[in-house]
């Protein structure tokens, strides 16, 4: 309940926010706004139609008692009074929970808990006081949870007598009737698992827990969900009945095939703030929590090996620029002809690589510090600009970790991974931000794919010289503006006469900014890998260079894409960047030159 004093002192406004009433009334969540009383003794005399719906008389009586009590409080106490009487939020919350339990028992008389959330779904027993969470609740019955209503059932004969649960029954089995919109510190039943970011010992650091499963809900020490934006697909799978929400992954045999061991940066809380450095070792270092304490702890990093094959590298090998060494560069096996006989054509080469996929896990105080803003401002901005999706950013200042719904990154390593931690070995690096149109589909409007393949070649050459090459691929499509914005900018550029002098301006007209990649968090991955110096950096970006150097990693040499690898239409981008101060080892471009660099217009070719 929020108590607000109106501009005119004689009015007092009660604003019942959903977070109060969602625990009293079964869904749909109701909200009473601007219920206005006048003068002492006035109480709300009516409630919305929603309140009246579906409530038995006793529940309505309880609700009326609740409203009356708090209306009286609001109307008889001014702000000073409230301070003086020291009305504490958690006292109200406790009484709210007791009331909520009573209402629940009236709504669903005598019912055992939902297997997922510990909320009554059916049965005979009536709990006297309902705790927020029941840690002893059993696992859900997959027979109810995993049956998706509309999906075709291969094995079930037509006319089967077995009644499938209705959609409403499945919803009630999956979720509580009361929607818990958010939680508060010191709330009854809430006890976050200890987490000390940057602690050297993983037992002290503690696991990151964001699960809302009943076994973990009260121990959550992180806001958000695993898998970044893919958490939405997981939600769909649960809603459709194809995934049991309590499915327990079997992590045996999934451990990394090569070690990425702790290095001093892991225990420096300022060096790694954007993901969990223990993320790939979760099943090993947090076994007690996962098995002994039945907590839902998940890896946020996965490490594996692969062979990769790129046509650009096949061509480079044919030109003799990349020798086959049998360790890093292998000759591919022969391809097949259409008639499945072995082809005599050159099959090209493939590269042996070690790689790691990393999900974002933000330690909010560290992220805020990295950007030079306050944690509260960061939390408020994240809350507002995700459509209010994570209310605990506001209500749980005690929870310092947030798993944001954004893409992560992938590391590709060429050569022995342990060389990354050995500063006597030569190291080549490319930090590449995703550009799907170019990287995958070969769009020629930018230099992204040529840069990426050139960097991989450089990494392989470095590894063949006895060093190691690293490519870090960040999911920050279109300078983190996204593809929709990017394509709108392309249209503007092409219609406006695509010249280099308008390159950045076009993006600003649409997006309001030139770039939202903000490289300040980027060096975390280098510190995690144990990199302390970079011999060769393939990049023209000053933002990347400065972020890495300022984080304490030295860069001995940097170089950009050779001119002969730049597609003609992307000269606009390159020249605009050079004129804006990006690094170049080649031609110099001034602002005055930019209007001369013009890209292809739509009229030059049929589309
Ligand atoms: Zn691009």
XYZ file of C-alpha atoms and ligand atoms in Angstrom:
608
model
C 0.000 0.000 0.000
C 1.278 3.421 -0.865
C -0.071 6.351 1.090
C 0.087 9.628 -0.777
C -0.715 13.118 0.379
C -2.626 15.131 -2.220
C -1.595 18.660 -3.176
C -4.688 19.896 -1.366
C -4.189 18.855 2.257
C -7.832 18.137 2.864
C -7.715 15.276 0.392
C -5.977 12.066 1.012
C -5.494 9.576 -1.735
C -5.194 5.890 -1.310
C -3.410 4.073 -4.013
C -3.722 0.381 -3.676
C -1.028 -1.016 -5.876
C -1.176 -4.453 -7.359
C 1.600 -5.671 -5.092
C -0.696 -5.433 -2.139
C -3.853 -6.809 -3.580
C -2.413 -9.528 -5.725
C -1.775 -11.463 -2.571
C -5.306 -10.957 -1.335
C -7.389 -11.538 -4.396
C -7.047 -14.392 -6.802
C -6.061 -13.443 -10.334
C -6.752 -11.389 -12.332
C -4.706 -8.934 -10.346
C -6.771 -5.962 -9.385
C -5.743 -2.428 -8.824
C -7.708 0.279 -7.095
C -6.448 3.697 -7.961
C -7.390 7.057 -6.604
C -9.930 5.832 -4.161
C -10.495 9.171 -2.516
C -11.698 9.916 0.937
C -12.393 13.321 2.414
C -11.826 14.286 5.990
C -11.451 12.110 9.010
C -13.462 8.966 9.093
C -14.120 8.746 5.366
C -13.510 5.345 3.933
C -13.731 3.963 0.433
C -17.363 3.210 -0.081
C -17.096 1.262 -3.253
C -14.642 -0.973 -4.976
C -14.218 -1.741 -8.626
C -16.254 -4.375 -10.388
C -13.177 -6.547 -10.532
C -13.120 -6.823 -6.763
C -16.654 -8.033 -6.728
C -16.007 -10.777 -9.229
C -15.562 -14.309 -8.021
C -15.109 -13.609 -4.313
C -17.151 -15.386 -1.674
C -18.829 -13.256 0.939
C -16.284 -14.033 3.672
C -13.422 -13.004 1.400
C -15.204 -9.758 0.585
C -15.656 -9.133 4.291
C -11.956 -9.640 4.864
C -11.128 -7.333 1.986
C -13.474 -4.688 3.319
C -11.810 -4.982 6.731
C -8.415 -4.558 5.079
C -9.516 -1.523 3.089
C -11.165 0.040 6.124
C -8.125 -0.471 8.330
C -5.766 1.122 5.869
C -8.152 3.883 4.881
C -8.357 4.778 8.556
C -4.567 4.755 8.788
C -4.250 6.951 5.739
C -6.853 9.408 6.844
C -5.835 9.765 10.459
C -2.066 9.791 10.174
C -0.165 12.429 8.301
C 3.350 11.845 7.040
C 4.943 12.899 10.320
C 2.586 10.649 12.238
C 3.638 7.714 10.177
C 7.255 8.359 10.896
C 6.456 8.892 14.560
C 4.539 5.674 14.893
C 7.179 3.955 12.834
C 4.846 1.852 10.756
C 7.127 -0.725 9.298
C 6.551 -2.200 5.895
C 7.254 -5.736 6.885
C 4.641 -5.636 9.630
C 2.093 -4.767 7.007
C 3.432 -7.493 4.779
C 3.094 -10.070 7.519
C -0.482 -9.142 8.203
C -1.079 -9.143 4.473
C 0.241 -12.693 4.185
C -1.920 -13.946 7.042
C -4.917 -12.314 5.432
C -3.978 -13.707 2.051
C -3.721 -17.207 3.469
C -7.182 -16.881 4.983
C -8.620 -15.642 1.708
C -6.950 -18.500 -0.133
C -8.384 -21.025 2.261
C -11.807 -19.554 1.631
C -11.381 -19.509 -2.117
C -10.076 -23.082 -2.368
C -11.166 -24.850 0.765
C -8.664 -27.389 2.015
C -6.124 -27.829 -0.703
C -2.620 -29.220 -0.987
C 0.066 -27.080 -2.538
C 0.786 -26.628 -6.182
C 3.811 -28.758 -6.919
C 5.604 -25.838 -8.481
C 4.774 -22.952 -6.251
C 3.386 -24.426 -3.084
C 0.001 -22.824 -3.603
C -3.291 -24.629 -3.019
C -4.707 -26.325 -6.061
C -7.189 -28.856 -4.681
C -7.725 -31.183 -1.731
C -9.147 -31.258 1.770
C -6.784 -29.715 4.296
C -7.032 -26.078 5.187
C -3.768 -24.388 6.075
C -4.136 -22.010 8.978
C -1.452 -19.573 7.882
C -0.011 -19.861 4.453
C 3.715 -19.222 4.139
C 4.886 -17.503 1.001
C 6.848 -20.561 -0.034
C 6.707 -24.154 0.987
C 10.223 -25.573 0.714
C 8.958 -29.093 1.268
C 6.596 -29.155 -1.662
C 7.008 -32.144 -3.904
C 8.073 -32.125 -7.519
C 5.269 -31.491 -9.956
C 3.489 -34.317 -11.566
C 4.521 -34.357 -15.174
C 1.246 -36.070 -16.001
C -0.514 -32.790 -15.367
C 2.197 -30.302 -16.242
C 3.621 -31.804 -19.374
C 0.426 -32.470 -21.251
C 0.030 -29.739 -23.792
C -3.566 -29.359 -24.832
C -3.423 -28.575 -28.544
C -0.406 -30.668 -29.521
C -1.134 -33.754 -31.644
C -0.745 -36.908 -29.605
C 0.896 -39.633 -31.675
C 0.298 -42.531 -29.316
C -3.215 -41.834 -28.115
C -5.993 -43.519 -30.059
C -8.960 -41.502 -31.157
C -11.836 -41.717 -28.743
C -9.581 -42.489 -25.780
C -11.472 -42.272 -22.512
C -8.500 -40.644 -20.708
C -9.477 -37.061 -20.018
C -6.742 -34.544 -20.630
C -6.492 -31.772 -18.080
C -8.167 -28.590 -19.170
C -6.020 -25.549 -19.848
C -7.273 -23.972 -16.630
C -6.355 -27.081 -14.661
C -2.870 -27.062 -16.140
C -2.473 -23.386 -15.342
C -3.541 -23.984 -11.756
C -1.123 -26.888 -11.473
C 1.735 -24.825 -12.881
C 1.209 -21.567 -11.090
C -0.365 -20.194 -7.920
C -3.707 -18.492 -8.126
C -2.043 -15.551 -6.449
C 0.526 -13.889 -8.676
C 3.601 -12.966 -6.683
C 4.585 -9.856 -8.595
C 7.613 -9.065 -6.539
C 9.327 -9.659 -3.216
C 10.817 -7.448 -0.543
C 13.835 -7.661 1.744
C 12.988 -9.117 5.171
C 9.750 -10.523 3.798
C 8.636 -13.627 5.626
C 10.167 -16.682 3.971
C 12.718 -14.749 1.907
C 16.290 -15.754 2.614
C 18.719 -15.126 -0.262
C 21.559 -17.614 -0.513
C 24.803 -15.836 0.465
C 26.668 -14.496 -2.554
C 29.915 -12.547 -2.215
C 30.858 -11.303 -5.661
C 34.585 -11.567 -6.295
C 35.315 -13.973 -3.439
C 38.266 -16.222 -4.266
C 36.753 -19.400 -2.852
C 33.635 -20.458 -4.782
C 32.152 -21.731 -1.506
C 32.347 -18.179 -0.187
C 31.322 -16.618 -3.482
C 28.213 -18.811 -3.596
C 26.059 -19.900 -6.529
C 23.919 -17.540 -8.604
C 20.288 -18.563 -8.071
C 17.463 -16.918 -10.010
C 14.995 -19.801 -10.169
C 11.376 -19.349 -9.113
C 10.960 -23.063 -8.509
C 9.669 -23.772 -5.041
C 12.935 -25.415 -3.985
C 14.878 -22.235 -4.794
C 12.435 -19.339 -4.699
C 13.164 -18.173 -1.187
C 16.909 -18.552 -1.754
C 17.040 -16.507 -4.953
C 19.977 -14.136 -4.940
C 19.619 -12.952 -8.531
C 16.957 -11.145 -10.554
C 16.046 -12.225 -14.074
C 16.342 -15.606 -15.776
C 18.977 -17.810 -17.352
C 19.475 -18.039 -21.130
C 19.028 -14.324 -21.794
C 16.306 -13.652 -24.356
C 15.781 -17.404 -24.807
C 14.070 -17.490 -21.409
C 10.959 -16.450 -23.325
C 11.096 -19.622 -25.441
C 11.466 -21.616 -22.247
C 8.329 -19.942 -20.913
C 6.533 -20.885 -24.132
C 7.669 -24.496 -23.813
C 6.334 -24.651 -20.259
C 3.046 -23.004 -21.244
C 2.606 -25.404 -24.168
C 3.303 -28.400 -21.968
C 6.389 -29.556 -23.840
C 8.701 -28.778 -20.901
C 8.171 -29.573 -17.258
C 9.186 -26.490 -15.265
C 10.954 -28.790 -12.808
C 12.968 -30.645 -15.427
C 16.347 -31.290 -13.829
C 19.234 -31.223 -16.307
C 21.734 -34.082 -16.030
C 25.093 -32.323 -16.226
C 27.266 -35.457 -16.086
C 29.620 -35.510 -19.114
C 28.986 -31.838 -19.916
C 32.111 -30.521 -18.191
C 34.626 -28.465 -20.229
C 36.946 -30.546 -22.471
C 39.809 -28.192 -21.659
C 40.373 -26.163 -18.494
C 39.667 -22.477 -18.042
C 40.927 -22.313 -14.456
C 40.657 -19.492 -11.924
C 43.082 -16.610 -12.402
C 43.559 -13.603 -10.074
C 41.012 -11.523 -12.044
C 38.237 -13.883 -10.969
C 38.626 -12.736 -7.393
C 38.894 -9.042 -8.229
C 35.313 -7.741 -8.002
C 36.190 -4.834 -10.287
C 37.612 -6.935 -13.127
C 34.637 -9.191 -13.949
C 31.155 -7.761 -13.383
C 29.172 -8.790 -16.474
C 29.120 -12.596 -16.184
C 29.774 -15.316 -13.627
C 33.429 -16.427 -13.799
C 32.414 -19.747 -12.208
C 29.635 -20.208 -14.766
C 31.268 -23.175 -16.565
C 32.171 -24.965 -13.331
C 28.765 -24.745 -11.648
C 28.024 -28.512 -11.532
C 31.460 -29.133 -10.011
C 31.897 -26.302 -7.502
C 28.249 -25.999 -6.445
C 27.466 -29.713 -6.265
C 26.456 -29.429 -2.593
C 23.932 -26.736 -3.332
C 22.518 -28.559 -6.365
C 22.330 -32.055 -4.927
C 22.475 -31.667 -1.158
C 20.275 -28.591 -0.901
C 18.206 -29.235 -4.038
C 18.728 -25.693 -5.294
C 18.154 -24.905 -8.959
C 21.633 -23.673 -9.911
C 22.531 -23.585 -13.595
C 25.695 -23.116 -15.629
C 25.863 -19.743 -17.390
C 28.966 -20.657 -19.406
C 29.618 -23.715 -21.577
C 33.023 -24.680 -22.951
C 33.569 -27.045 -25.879
C 35.677 -27.870 -28.941
C 34.835 -27.702 -32.633
C 36.149 -27.681 -36.180
C 35.144 -24.652 -38.232
C 35.204 -24.330 -42.001
C 35.012 -21.044 -43.890
C 35.228 -20.645 -47.666
C 37.467 -17.576 -47.244
C 39.999 -19.720 -45.380
C 39.786 -22.448 -48.005
C 40.744 -19.800 -50.566
C 43.577 -18.508 -48.383
C 44.900 -22.069 -48.035
C 44.754 -22.561 -51.795
C 46.759 -19.369 -52.241
C 49.312 -20.856 -49.862
C 48.696 -18.253 -47.159
C 47.650 -20.798 -44.522
C 49.714 -24.006 -44.426
C 48.156 -27.245 -43.232
C 49.898 -28.182 -39.976
C 47.786 -31.141 -38.855
C 47.117 -29.551 -35.447
C 45.407 -26.206 -35.902
C 44.772 -26.358 -39.641
C 43.575 -29.698 -40.993
C 42.860 -30.815 -44.527
C 39.145 -31.511 -44.856
C 37.939 -34.941 -45.818
C 36.868 -35.311 -49.456
C 33.364 -34.166 -50.353
C 30.902 -36.411 -52.154
C 29.631 -36.024 -55.693
C 25.875 -36.002 -56.328
C 26.038 -39.757 -57.037
C 27.696 -40.181 -53.598
C 31.048 -41.113 -55.095
C 34.075 -39.388 -53.629
C 34.845 -36.035 -55.219
C 38.327 -35.356 -56.508
C 37.853 -31.601 -55.946
C 40.023 -29.908 -53.341
C 38.021 -30.206 -50.083
C 39.805 -27.248 -48.527
C 40.737 -26.930 -44.852
C 39.176 -26.735 -41.440
C 40.348 -25.150 -38.224
C 40.525 -26.758 -34.812
C 39.101 -24.410 -32.227
C 38.196 -24.342 -28.565
C 35.217 -22.194 -27.722
C 33.079 -20.923 -24.877
C 29.556 -19.491 -24.809
C 28.950 -16.960 -22.045
C 25.613 -15.694 -20.755
C 25.415 -12.262 -19.158
C 25.211 -12.170 -15.356
C 25.518 -8.612 -14.128
C 26.806 -7.678 -10.707
C 24.885 -4.426 -10.540
C 27.172 -2.406 -8.213
C 30.139 -3.314 -10.432
C 28.323 -2.538 -13.671
C 27.170 0.828 -12.311
C 30.689 1.662 -11.183
C 32.105 0.694 -14.576
C 29.775 3.175 -16.279
C 30.291 5.821 -13.606
C 26.648 5.994 -12.533
C 24.873 5.128 -9.307
C 23.474 1.661 -8.765
C 20.029 3.091 -8.066
C 20.000 5.003 -11.358
C 21.098 1.881 -13.215
C 18.358 -0.176 -11.536
C 15.690 2.409 -12.274
C 16.709 2.691 -15.947
C 16.755 -1.101 -16.358
C 13.334 -1.328 -14.729
C 11.751 1.427 -16.799
C 13.202 0.484 -20.175
C 12.283 -3.159 -19.902
C 8.639 -2.192 -19.557
C 8.740 -2.720 -15.795
C 9.582 -6.367 -16.463
C 11.767 -6.815 -13.360
C 10.148 -5.051 -10.364
C 12.730 -6.577 -8.011
C 15.291 -4.214 -9.519
C 13.442 -1.637 -7.433
C 12.059 -3.645 -4.515
C 15.100 -5.811 -3.782
C 18.142 -3.566 -3.388
C 19.640 -6.385 -1.329
C 19.818 -8.597 -4.439
C 22.859 -7.418 -6.348
C 22.922 -9.754 -9.358
C 20.782 -9.431 -12.501
C 20.611 -11.780 -15.476
C 19.613 -9.394 -18.264
C 17.516 -10.537 -21.245
C 20.262 -9.818 -23.766
C 22.579 -11.838 -25.942
C 25.871 -13.055 -24.565
C 29.166 -13.737 -26.277
C 31.228 -16.548 -27.737
C 34.999 -16.984 -27.492
C 36.886 -18.824 -30.242
C 40.433 -19.868 -29.392
C 42.973 -20.969 -32.005
C 46.028 -22.704 -30.597
C 46.656 -23.962 -27.037
C 44.168 -22.291 -24.624
C 46.733 -22.256 -21.826
C 48.870 -19.846 -23.861
C 46.261 -17.149 -23.140
C 47.452 -17.185 -19.527
C 51.157 -17.158 -20.488
C 52.429 -13.653 -21.227
C 55.541 -15.046 -22.896
C 53.362 -16.318 -25.760
C 52.267 -14.111 -28.653
C 48.545 -13.370 -28.634
C 46.338 -12.020 -31.436
C 42.850 -10.727 -30.625
C 39.732 -9.613 -32.462
C 36.702 -8.383 -30.500
C 33.845 -8.581 -32.989
C 30.310 -7.300 -32.531
C 27.604 -9.228 -34.322
C 26.505 -8.153 -37.798
C 24.252 -10.912 -39.048
C 23.682 -9.313 -42.466
C 27.374 -9.321 -43.251
C 28.820 -12.075 -41.025
C 26.379 -14.725 -42.198
C 24.723 -13.410 -45.341
C 27.596 -11.464 -46.857
C 25.978 -8.035 -47.198
C 28.566 -5.715 -48.751
C 27.440 -2.472 -47.104
C 29.900 -2.939 -44.248
C 33.235 -4.582 -43.536
C 32.128 -6.914 -40.766
C 32.579 -10.262 -42.506
C 35.901 -9.346 -44.172
C 37.135 -8.143 -40.776
C 36.027 -11.356 -39.072
C 37.566 -13.729 -41.588
C 40.754 -11.652 -41.781
C 41.000 -11.761 -37.994
C 40.527 -15.545 -37.932
C 43.327 -15.842 -40.490
C 45.511 -13.628 -38.326
C 44.697 -15.729 -35.254
C 45.618 -18.929 -37.099
C 48.887 -17.422 -38.308
C 49.699 -16.339 -34.762
C 48.962 -19.842 -33.448
C 51.141 -21.342 -36.168
C 53.962 -19.043 -35.074
C 53.723 -20.645 -31.628
C 51.214 -18.232 -30.087
C 47.465 -18.208 -29.654
C 44.618 -16.376 -31.388
C 41.338 -15.301 -29.792
C 38.143 -14.025 -31.423
C 35.416 -12.789 -29.079
C 32.020 -12.524 -30.758
C 29.504 -10.310 -28.935
C 25.756 -10.423 -29.663
C 25.457 -6.667 -30.096
C 23.746 -6.552 -33.475
C 23.893 -3.260 -35.343
C 25.997 -1.457 -32.725
C 23.546 -2.841 -30.144
C 20.726 -0.953 -31.827
C 19.238 -4.094 -33.373
C 18.542 -5.039 -36.951
C 15.271 -3.125 -37.323
C 16.971 0.167 -36.485
C 19.923 -0.790 -38.660
C 17.790 -1.432 -41.734
C 15.864 1.816 -41.218
C 19.213 3.604 -41.191
C 20.226 1.800 -44.387
C 17.063 3.046 -46.090
C 17.733 6.587 -44.958
C 21.317 6.390 -46.163
C 20.458 4.994 -49.560
C 17.631 7.468 -50.144
C 19.685 10.411 -48.944
C 22.643 9.776 -51.250
C 24.896 7.430 -49.325
C 27.931 9.577 -48.592
C 30.418 9.147 -45.786
C 29.763 12.611 -44.354
C 26.195 11.529 -43.459
C 27.104 8.088 -42.159
C 26.961 8.711 -38.399
C 24.312 11.417 -38.751
C 21.904 8.932 -40.361
C 22.162 6.611 -37.368
C 21.646 9.488 -34.965
C 18.524 10.648 -36.797
C 16.902 7.243 -36.316
C 18.377 5.900 -33.077
C 19.220 9.131 -31.264
C 22.766 7.882 -30.756
C 25.605 6.656 -32.944
C 26.337 3.557 -30.972
C 25.029 1.729 -27.912
C 27.671 -0.962 -27.552
C 29.361 0.777 -24.612
C 32.555 -1.236 -24.533
C 33.166 -0.749 -20.802
C 32.051 -4.306 -19.930
C 33.792 -5.921 -22.906
C 37.254 -6.486 -21.324
C 35.733 -8.761 -18.634
C 36.014 -11.738 -20.958
C 39.717 -11.095 -21.535
C 40.347 -11.004 -17.784
C 38.375 -14.225 -17.360
C 40.579 -15.957 -19.931
C 43.689 -14.811 -18.083
C 44.913 -12.462 -20.844
C 47.268 -9.805 -19.484
C 48.729 -8.442 -22.738
C 47.784 -8.427 -26.398
C 50.476 -8.510 -29.045
C 48.241 -7.958 -32.071
C 44.771 -6.439 -31.993
C 42.793 -6.562 -35.234
C 40.472 -3.576 -34.869
C 40.135 0.061 -35.833
C 37.855 0.870 -32.880
C 39.229 3.351 -30.392
C 36.407 2.499 -27.997
C 37.488 -1.139 -27.850
C 41.175 -0.221 -27.631
C 40.622 2.294 -24.828
C 38.352 -0.036 -22.840
C 40.918 -2.831 -22.921
C 43.906 -0.638 -22.084
C 42.043 1.177 -19.302
C 41.132 -2.197 -17.760
C 44.828 -2.924 -17.298
C 45.630 -5.054 -20.363
C 48.360 -3.695 -22.633
C 48.075 -3.720 -26.425
C 51.411 -3.777 -28.193
C 50.230 -3.403 -31.781
C 46.936 -2.846 -33.550
C 46.081 -2.962 -37.185
C 43.022 -2.651 -39.357
C 41.601 -4.403 -42.405
C 43.886 -4.184 -45.447
C 42.457 -1.956 -48.188
C 42.196 -4.760 -50.720
C 39.708 -6.612 -48.475
C 37.290 -3.687 -48.185
C 34.122 -4.137 -50.346
C 33.558 -1.001 -52.503
C 30.118 -0.203 -51.039
C 31.469 -0.307 -47.481
C 34.042 2.403 -48.196
C 31.404 4.846 -46.886
C 31.516 3.228 -43.455
C 35.293 2.944 -43.333
C 35.978 6.521 -44.424
C 33.399 7.920 -42.014
C 35.039 5.994 -39.168
C 38.545 7.101 -40.134
C 37.442 10.734 -40.293
C 35.762 10.347 -36.902
C 39.107 9.366 -35.398
C 39.071 5.581 -35.647
C 42.470 3.987 -35.930
C 43.894 3.429 -39.416
C 47.241 2.262 -40.568
C 46.386 3.124 -44.159
C 44.938 6.161 -45.853
C 44.027 9.292 -43.930
C 40.575 10.781 -44.412
C 39.466 14.214 -43.271
C 35.966 15.564 -42.748
C 36.380 17.552 -45.942
C 36.961 14.362 -47.945
C 33.857 12.610 -46.730
C 31.346 13.970 -49.198
C 33.462 12.408 -51.970
C 33.044 8.873 -50.628
C 29.706 7.707 -51.967
C 28.114 4.279 -51.842
C 25.927 2.509 -54.365
C 22.391 3.849 -54.629
C 19.311 1.717 -55.069
C 18.915 3.014 -58.600
C 22.191 1.450 -59.719
C 20.859 -2.071 -59.614
C 17.510 -3.818 -59.667
C 16.502 -5.191 -56.307
Zn 28.290 -4.961 -40.515
